[in-house]
Tab-separated table of C-alpha atoms in Angstrom:
chain	number	residue	atom	x	y	z
A	1413	UNK	CA	-7.404	16.618	-14.054
A	1414	UNK	CA	-6.039	12.907	-12.833
A	1415	UNK	CA	-7.062	13.333	-9.471
A	1416	UNK	CA	-10.748	12.498	-10.022
A	1417	UNK	CA	-12.950	11.348	-7.131
A	1418	UNK	CA	-13.645	7.815	-5.959
A	1419	UNK	CA	-16.769	6.287	-6.247
A	1420	UNK	CA	-17.530	3.583	-3.430
A	1421	UNK	CA	-20.021	1.711	-5.424
A	1422	UNK	CA	-18.001	1.509	-8.453
A	1423	UNK	CA	-19.309	-1.791	-10.220
A	1424	UNK	CA	-17.335	-5.363	-10.228
A	1425	UNK	CA	-16.629	-6.253	-14.154
A	1426	UNK	CA	-15.507	-9.449	-13.894
A	1427	UNK	CA	-18.211	-12.122	-14.298
A	1428	UNK	CA	-16.962	-14.657	-11.958
A	1429	UNK	CA	-17.061	-12.218	-9.489
A	1430	UNK	CA	-20.385	-10.669	-10.271
A	1431	UNK	CA	-21.778	-14.152	-9.988
A	1432	UNK	CA	-20.111	-14.490	-6.360
A	1433	UNK	CA	-21.279	-10.867	-5.196
A	1434	UNK	CA	-24.691	-12.231	-5.044
A	1435	UNK	CA	-24.273	-16.057	-4.991
A	1436	UNK	CA	-22.894	-18.312	-1.922
A	1437	UNK	CA	-19.215	-20.051	-1.735
A	1438	UNK	CA	-19.919	-23.202	-4.055
A	1439	UNK	CA	-20.838	-21.083	-7.261
A	1440	UNK	CA	-17.038	-20.624	-7.077
A	1441	UNK	CA	-16.869	-24.808	-8.279
A	1442	UNK	CA	-18.066	-23.341	-11.633
A	1443	UNK	CA	-15.479	-21.409	-12.337
A	1444	UNK	CA	-12.995	-24.272	-11.929
A	1445	UNK	CA	-11.059	-23.009	-8.941
A	1446	UNK	CA	-8.049	-25.257	-7.799
A	1447	UNK	CA	-8.172	-26.679	-4.532
A	1448	UNK	CA	-5.872	-25.523	-1.398
A	1449	UNK	CA	-5.081	-28.682	-1.017
A	1450	UNK	CA	-2.940	-28.290	-4.030
A	1451	UNK	CA	-0.776	-25.713	-2.194
A	1452	UNK	CA	1.400	-26.740	1.126
A	1453	UNK	CA	1.721	-24.139	3.512
A	1454	UNK	CA	5.276	-23.284	4.530
A	1455	UNK	CA	5.117	-20.505	7.224
A	1456	UNK	CA	3.044	-17.749	7.846
A	1457	UNK	CA	4.476	-14.346	6.533
A	1458	UNK	CA	1.824	-11.682	7.620
A	1459	UNK	CA	-1.482	-10.352	7.916
A	1460	UNK	CA	-2.809	-8.065	5.319
A	1461	UNK	CA	-6.031	-5.708	5.712
A	1462	UNK	CA	-8.597	-8.352	5.106
A	1463	UNK	CA	-6.563	-11.604	5.564
A	1464	UNK	CA	-3.507	-13.910	6.924
A	1465	UNK	CA	-0.712	-14.335	4.262
A	1466	UNK	CA	1.013	-17.959	4.047
A	1467	UNK	CA	4.379	-18.631	2.144
A	1468	UNK	CA	3.516	-21.713	-0.002
A	1469	UNK	CA	4.767	-24.175	-2.521
A	1470	UNK	CA	2.470	-24.851	-5.528
A	1471	UNK	CA	2.600	-28.623	-5.759
A	1472	UNK	CA	1.593	-28.344	-9.566
A	1473	UNK	CA	3.851	-25.740	-10.864
A	1474	UNK	CA	6.430	-26.403	-8.281
A	1475	UNK	CA	6.599	-22.631	-7.413
A	1476	UNK	CA	6.975	-20.721	-4.262
A	1477	UNK	CA	3.919	-18.403	-3.887
A	1478	UNK	CA	2.108	-16.038	-1.683
A	1479	UNK	CA	-1.212	-17.464	-0.385
A	1480	UNK	CA	-3.814	-15.230	1.444
A	1481	UNK	CA	-6.785	-16.466	3.225
A	1482	UNK	CA	-9.795	-14.208	2.694
A	1483	UNK	CA	-11.512	-13.757	6.247
A	1484	UNK	CA	-14.907	-14.562	6.033
A	1485	UNK	CA	-16.010	-13.165	9.682
A	1486	UNK	CA	-19.688	-13.225	10.053
A	1487	UNK	CA	-20.028	-13.487	6.298
A	1488	UNK	CA	-23.363	-15.465	5.657
A	1489	UNK	CA	-24.008	-14.647	1.844
A	1490	UNK	CA	-20.858	-15.360	-0.269
A	1491	UNK	CA	-17.700	-13.474	-0.419
A	1492	UNK	CA	-17.094	-10.119	1.797
A	1493	UNK	CA	-17.383	-7.066	-0.645
A	1494	UNK	CA	-14.281	-5.961	0.373
A	1495	UNK	CA	-12.487	-9.413	-0.881
A	1496	UNK	CA	-14.265	-9.024	-4.042
A	1497	UNK	CA	-12.834	-5.731	-4.358
A	1498	UNK	CA	-9.624	-6.537	-3.968
A	1499	UNK	CA	-9.979	-9.432	-6.358
A	1500	UNK	CA	-11.299	-7.906	-8.902
A	1501	UNK	CA	-8.761	-5.121	-9.052
A	1502	UNK	CA	-5.966	-7.411	-9.107
A	1503	UNK	CA	-7.352	-9.199	-11.842
A	1504	UNK	CA	-7.429	-6.128	-13.726
A	1505	UNK	CA	-3.457	-4.976	-12.777
A	1506	UNK	CA	-0.768	-6.303	-14.234
A	1507	UNK	CA	2.441	-4.404	-13.437
A	1508	UNK	CA	6.321	-5.225	-12.749
A	1509	UNK	CA	5.821	-3.262	-9.329
A	1510	UNK	CA	2.492	-4.179	-8.358
A	1511	UNK	CA	2.327	-7.707	-6.749
A	1512	UNK	CA	0.448	-10.404	-9.176
A	1513	UNK	CA	-2.990	-12.335	-8.383
A	1514	UNK	CA	-2.153	-15.690	-10.208
A	1515	UNK	CA	-5.657	-17.363	-9.138
A	1516	UNK	CA	-7.924	-17.575	-6.931
A	1517	UNK	CA	-8.389	-21.229	-4.717
A	1518	UNK	CA	-10.882	-22.645	-2.549
A	1519	UNK	CA	-10.637	-24.402	0.885
A	1520	UNK	CA	-11.409	-27.950	1.898
A	1521	UNK	CA	-15.308	-27.146	2.874
A	1522	UNK	CA	-15.639	-24.530	0.469
A	1523	UNK	CA	-16.226	-22.160	3.295
A	1524	UNK	CA	-12.909	-20.268	2.657
A	1525	UNK	CA	-10.976	-18.954	-0.381
A	1526	UNK	CA	-7.482	-17.945	-1.144
A	1527	UNK	CA	-5.758	-15.563	-3.579
A	1528	UNK	CA	-2.448	-17.307	-4.994
A	1529	UNK	CA	-0.037	-14.156	-5.113
A	1530	UNK	CA	3.210	-13.736	-6.688
A	1531	UNK	CA	5.659	-14.259	-3.835
A	1532	UNK	CA	7.972	-11.693	-2.620
A	1533	UNK	CA	10.620	-12.801	-0.140
A	1534	UNK	CA	10.665	-9.421	2.143
A	1535	UNK	CA	8.190	-6.614	3.218
A	1536	UNK	CA	9.894	-3.178	3.924
A	1537	UNK	CA	8.449	-3.225	7.370
A	1538	UNK	CA	10.164	-6.301	8.484
A	1539	UNK	CA	13.403	-5.031	6.679
A	1540	UNK	CA	13.449	-1.967	7.976
A	1541	UNK	CA	13.394	-3.152	11.511
A	1542	UNK	CA	16.081	-6.073	10.853
A	1543	UNK	CA	18.391	-4.290	8.949
A	1544	UNK	CA	22.133	-3.382	10.495
A	1545	UNK	CA	22.744	-0.497	8.362
A	1546	UNK	CA	19.688	1.588	6.999
A	1547	UNK	CA	19.185	1.772	3.200
A	1548	UNK	CA	21.834	4.480	1.386
A	1549	UNK	CA	20.390	7.576	-0.675
A	1550	UNK	CA	21.131	5.827	-3.943
A	1551	UNK	CA	18.783	2.517	-2.440
A	1552	UNK	CA	16.036	4.737	-1.166
A	1553	UNK	CA	15.728	6.547	-4.634
A	1554	UNK	CA	15.387	2.758	-6.440
A	1555	UNK	CA	12.430	1.547	-3.736
A	1556	UNK	CA	10.759	5.328	-4.214
A	1557	UNK	CA	10.924	5.379	-8.012
A	1558	UNK	CA	9.384	1.666	-8.350
A	1559	UNK	CA	6.630	3.105	-5.964
A	1560	UNK	CA	5.780	5.707	-8.234
A	1561	UNK	CA	6.058	3.676	-11.334
A	1562	UNK	CA	3.304	1.302	-9.806
A	1563	UNK	CA	1.329	4.256	-8.744
A	1564	UNK	CA	1.397	6.244	-11.830
A	1565	UNK	CA	-0.298	2.827	-13.518
A	1566	UNK	CA	-2.959	2.614	-10.647
A	1567	UNK	CA	-3.859	6.202	-10.704
A	1568	UNK	CA	-4.074	5.978	-14.928
A	1569	UNK	CA	-5.948	3.061	-14.562
A	1570	UNK	CA	-8.483	5.079	-11.828
A	1571	UNK	CA	-7.391	2.949	-8.919
A	1572	UNK	CA	-6.500	4.233	-5.628
A	1573	UNK	CA	-4.700	2.322	-3.067
A	1574	UNK	CA	-5.618	4.137	-0.054
A	1575	UNK	CA	-3.422	2.146	2.380
A	1576	UNK	CA	0.246	2.775	0.837
A	1577	UNK	CA	2.694	2.135	3.991
A	1578	UNK	CA	6.143	0.570	4.332
A	1579	UNK	CA	4.598	-3.022	5.387
A	1580	UNK	CA	2.041	-2.663	2.201
A	1581	UNK	CA	5.626	-2.648	0.263
A	1582	UNK	CA	6.861	-5.869	-1.094
A	1583	UNK	CA	10.594	-6.552	-2.181
A	1584	UNK	CA	11.972	-9.663	-3.954
A	1585	UNK	CA	15.546	-10.790	-3.794
A	1586	UNK	CA	16.111	-9.625	-7.056
A	1587	UNK	CA	15.291	-5.681	-5.659
A	1588	UNK	CA	12.066	-5.352	-7.720
A	1589	UNK	CA	9.357	-3.576	-5.065
A	1590	UNK	CA	5.856	-4.433	-5.256
A	1591	UNK	CA	2.862	-2.794	-3.904
A	1592	UNK	CA	0.694	-5.014	-1.812
A	1593	UNK	CA	-2.565	-5.529	-0.109
A	1594	UNK	CA	-5.212	-3.765	-1.904
A	1595	UNK	CA	-7.938	-4.728	0.538
A	1596	UNK	CA	-8.947	-0.906	0.585
A	1597	UNK	CA	-8.404	0.018	-2.984
A	1598	UNK	CA	-10.916	1.354	-4.895
A	1599	UNK	CA	-11.600	2.454	-8.575
A	1600	UNK	CA	-12.609	6.248	-8.440
A	1601	UNK	CA	-14.619	8.422	-11.243
A	1602	UNK	CA	-18.108	10.095	-11.358
A	1603	UNK	CA	-20.367	10.832	-10.090
A	1604	UNK	CA	-18.693	12.042	-6.792
A	1605	UNK	CA	-19.738	10.041	-3.318
A	1606	UNK	CA	-18.448	10.399	0.295
A	1607	UNK	CA	-16.590	7.556	1.479
A	1608	UNK	CA	-15.241	6.503	4.626
A	1609	UNK	CA	-12.655	8.882	6.093
A	1610	UNK	CA	-10.727	6.267	8.441
A	1611	UNK	CA	-8.664	4.551	5.479
A	1612	UNK	CA	-4.983	4.890	5.425
A	1613	UNK	CA	-3.048	3.854	8.498
A	1614	UNK	CA	-2.855	6.678	10.710
A	1615	UNK	CA	1.096	7.643	10.190
A	1616	UNK	CA	0.452	7.735	6.207
A	1617	UNK	CA	-2.857	9.532	6.581
A	1618	UNK	CA	-3.384	12.851	4.614
A	1619	UNK	CA	-4.667	16.101	6.344
A	1620	UNK	CA	-7.442	16.145	4.318
A	1621	UNK	CA	-8.673	12.972	5.693
A	1622	UNK	CA	-7.867	13.792	8.973
A	1623	UNK	CA	-9.945	16.885	8.771
A	1624	UNK	CA	-12.796	15.359	7.136
A	1625	UNK	CA	-12.976	15.801	3.568
A	1626	UNK	CA	-16.191	14.301	2.077
A	1627	UNK	CA	-14.238	13.227	-1.316
A	1628	UNK	CA	-10.902	11.483	-1.791
A	1629	UNK	CA	-8.422	11.616	-4.486
A	1630	UNK	CA	-5.119	10.072	-5.646
A	1631	UNK	CA	-3.624	13.217	-3.677
A	1632	UNK	CA	-3.745	10.793	-0.733
A	1633	UNK	CA	-1.668	8.022	-1.979
A	1634	UNK	CA	1.105	10.622	-2.699
A	1635	UNK	CA	0.839	12.033	1.124
A	1636	UNK	CA	1.738	8.590	1.720
A	1637	UNK	CA	4.661	8.266	-0.721
A	1638	UNK	CA	5.909	11.686	1.116
A	1639	UNK	CA	5.716	9.752	4.539
A	1640	UNK	CA	7.436	6.732	3.114
A	1641	UNK	CA	10.110	8.672	1.668
A	1642	UNK	CA	10.455	10.922	4.560
A	1643	UNK	CA	10.880	7.277	6.581
A	1644	UNK	CA	13.616	5.977	4.541
A	1645	UNK	CA	15.443	9.055	4.102
A	1646	UNK	CA	15.228	9.542	7.924
A	1647	UNK	CA	15.610	5.932	9.133
A	1648	UNK	CA	12.514	6.340	11.361
A	1649	UNK	CA	8.918	7.200	10.690
A	1650	UNK	CA	8.582	10.877	10.029
A	1651	UNK	CA	4.866	11.243	11.372
A	1652	UNK	CA	3.967	8.645	14.359
A	1653	UNK	CA	1.016	10.201	15.660
A	1654	UNK	CA	-0.366	8.199	18.808
A	1655	UNK	CA	-4.372	9.284	17.646
A	1656	UNK	CA	-6.085	11.738	15.052
A	1657	UNK	CA	-5.470	14.892	17.121
A	1658	UNK	CA	-1.637	13.996	17.594
A	1659	UNK	CA	-0.704	13.416	14.022
A	1660	UNK	CA	-2.567	16.685	13.176
A	1661	UNK	CA	-0.269	18.177	15.466
A	1662	UNK	CA	2.880	16.285	14.223
A	1663	UNK	CA	1.916	17.645	10.334
A	1664	UNK	CA	1.534	21.078	11.709
A	1665	UNK	CA	4.880	21.103	13.648
A	1666	UNK	CA	6.544	19.682	10.797
A	1667	UNK	CA	4.937	21.915	7.961
A	1668	UNK	CA	3.367	24.701	9.581
A	1669	UNK	CA	-0.291	25.760	10.328
A	1670	UNK	CA	-2.553	25.228	7.171
A	1671	UNK	CA	-4.778	28.066	6.240
A	1672	UNK	CA	-6.740	29.546	3.369
A	1673	UNK	CA	-3.946	31.058	1.530
A	1674	UNK	CA	-2.035	27.948	1.115
A	1675	UNK	CA	-5.412	25.480	0.988
A	1676	UNK	CA	-8.563	26.843	-0.275
A	1677	UNK	CA	-11.008	25.111	1.155
A	1678	UNK	CA	-9.583	24.540	4.295
A	1679	UNK	CA	-11.358	26.160	6.554
A	1680	UNK	CA	-14.740	24.506	5.270
A	1681	UNK	CA	-13.651	20.582	6.210
A	1682	UNK	CA	-15.837	19.334	8.934
A	1683	UNK	CA	-13.777	18.393	11.567
A	1684	UNK	CA	-11.285	21.542	11.319
A	1685	UNK	CA	-13.993	23.484	14.124
A	1686	UNK	CA	-13.319	20.318	16.364
A	1687	UNK	CA	-9.174	21.085	16.508
A	1688	UNK	CA	-7.130	23.913	17.763
A	1689	UNK	CA	-4.674	24.084	16.073
A	1690	UNK	CA	-1.245	25.120	17.344
A	1691	UNK	CA	0.342	28.620	15.511
A	1692	UNK	CA	3.450	27.404	13.798
A	1693	UNK	CA	4.111	29.191	10.858
A	1694	UNK	CA	7.658	27.777	9.465
A	1695	UNK	CA	7.946	24.733	7.613
A	1696	UNK	CA	10.658	22.386	9.166
A	1697	UNK	CA	11.381	19.848	6.550
A	1698	UNK	CA	15.039	21.702	5.679
A	1699	UNK	CA	15.902	21.266	9.910
A	1700	UNK	CA	14.714	17.565	9.598
A	1701	UNK	CA	17.064	17.005	6.643
A	1702	UNK	CA	19.853	19.183	6.613
A	1703	UNK	CA	22.061	17.067	4.336
A	1704	UNK	CA	19.378	16.632	1.838
A	1705	UNK	CA	19.442	18.334	-1.617
A	1706	UNK	CA	17.525	21.452	-2.865
A	1707	UNK	CA	15.768	18.746	-5.501
A	1708	UNK	CA	15.022	16.290	-2.751
A	1709	UNK	CA	13.612	19.017	-0.492
A	1710	UNK	CA	11.726	20.284	-3.658
A	1711	UNK	CA	10.171	16.784	-3.813
A	1712	UNK	CA	9.603	16.154	-0.420
A	1713	UNK	CA	7.453	19.356	-0.068
A	1714	UNK	CA	5.592	18.997	-3.599
A	1715	UNK	CA	4.530	15.644	-1.987
A	1716	UNK	CA	3.518	17.181	1.559
A	1717	UNK	CA	1.343	20.007	-0.011
A	1718	UNK	CA	-1.550	20.613	2.303
A	1719	UNK	CA	-3.876	21.572	-0.594
A	1720	UNK	CA	-4.751	18.026	-2.277
A	1721	UNK	CA	-5.131	19.725	-5.847
A	1722	UNK	CA	-1.455	21.124	-5.596
A	1723	UNK	CA	-0.020	18.262	-4.551
A	1724	UNK	CA	2.798	16.101	-6.595
A	1725	UNK	CA	1.128	13.353	-8.976
A	1726	UNK	CA	3.328	10.238	-9.233
A	1727	UNK	CA	3.915	11.485	-12.764
A	1728	UNK	CA	5.445	14.529	-11.434
A	1729	UNK	CA	7.688	12.838	-9.070
A	1730	UNK	CA	8.615	10.268	-11.518
A	1731	UNK	CA	10.456	13.783	-13.284
A	1732	UNK	CA	11.772	15.095	-10.513
A	1733	UNK	CA	15.428	16.321	-10.808
A	1734	UNK	CA	15.790	14.508	-7.395
A	1735	UNK	CA	16.615	11.012	-9.512
A	1736	UNK	CA	18.701	12.465	-12.013
A	1737	UNK	CA	21.072	14.207	-9.595
A	1738	UNK	CA	24.050	12.610	-7.677
A	1739	UNK	CA	23.876	9.977	-6.124
A	1740	UNK	CA	21.651	8.050	-8.750
A	1741	UNK	CA	18.973	5.429	-7.998
A	1742	UNK	CA	20.643	1.897	-8.189
A	1743	UNK	CA	19.517	-0.426	-10.274
A	1744	UNK	CA	16.878	-2.780	-8.859
A	1745	UNK	CA	19.554	-6.199	-9.554
A	1746	UNK	CA	22.150	-4.214	-7.540
A	1747	UNK	CA	19.879	-3.490	-4.180
A	1748	UNK	CA	21.532	-5.984	-1.552
A	1749	UNK	CA	19.823	-9.281	-0.358
A	1750	UNK	CA	18.883	-9.753	2.919
A	1751	UNK	CA	17.900	-13.046	5.348
A	1752	UNK	CA	14.102	-13.768	5.357
A	1753	UNK	CA	13.407	-12.574	8.430
A	1754	UNK	CA	9.906	-13.977	7.945
A	1755	UNK	CA	10.494	-17.555	7.161
A	1756	UNK	CA	12.698	-18.457	10.298
A	1757	UNK	CA	9.759	-20.442	11.472
A	1758	UNK	CA	9.540	-22.230	8.387
A	1759	UNK	CA	11.760	-25.451	8.059
A	1760	UNK	CA	10.051	-27.953	10.569
A	1761	UNK	CA	6.344	-26.061	9.416
A	1762	UNK	CA	7.474	-27.051	5.621
A	1763	UNK	CA	9.263	-30.774	6.357
A	1764	UNK	CA	5.864	-32.132	8.315
A	1765	UNK	CA	3.375	-30.935	5.605
A	1766	UNK	CA	5.210	-32.342	2.849
A	1767	UNK	CA	5.622	-35.605	4.682
A	1768	UNK	CA	1.985	-35.221	5.427
A	1769	UNK	CA	1.340	-34.755	1.332
A	1770	UNK	CA	3.531	-37.793	0.405
A	1771	UNK	CA	0.794	-40.126	2.501
């Protein structure tokens, strides 16, 4: 079973990062890190779990890149462990549907570090807010297939993302979708260890997390994929809870009340006794998506299985007949291009910085 459980204390294997874990920032210089001065920040494009992200110009390679400043709040003994985890994981992965970490560069006074990432023109959350007409079903299939391919690669390499949502999915102008923001990601394995349950943004959080599971599996990523697929098909968030209790109630309204028959071990979850779940015997997915094909509904139901052990894997989902029926997924390069909403503040900022650089 691919759903092995996460190990909170998985070792950091990259030698540079092993050194950084126990030493202060100046140690980075021994690894010949470039200076952030070699990059011109063009504009701020977002904020990840652990840092601000800028669009920037690499003056040496003449490339446009994404420059992620690592937060160093309250950190006196080196790089935060969360950032080390993200760097270590991204150094190990290479896949077309996962954002690329090109290198790590240092700030002016060695009191800050930046991750140089491959640049993507769009994030899905901004796109959905600004699109004049929603994605077609063929385009939705194209997006989800790419997410599933990236996830299959991660899960096969014993990595779980733990914060999948539309704002952490990036898209290039060539229609390539990339999973980003690995600040909460973990490697997983044995021995089994408990982990913090307050991961995954609330609207995309799996029921086992909400109900206090002590172990986390790759199935929490797959629940989030179900939420993303439903959001793209419905043109709005599927389960927009305002609190954890509200989130659980929305799930129950959509899928029915869980019980031991459909989810063995459900009644033993630590937070089950704290909630009074409404009695709702029906699965309402078909009512939410009356136009969706049987294959589409089957895939959604498979992703929304209460029991994490029965939930669809990335591999299962890629084999779904939903992707083999009409409308067929469009090719990534045939995806539409969109205005670069995140770069509206870029022009004057870029010109000023370029002038300073020449001086």
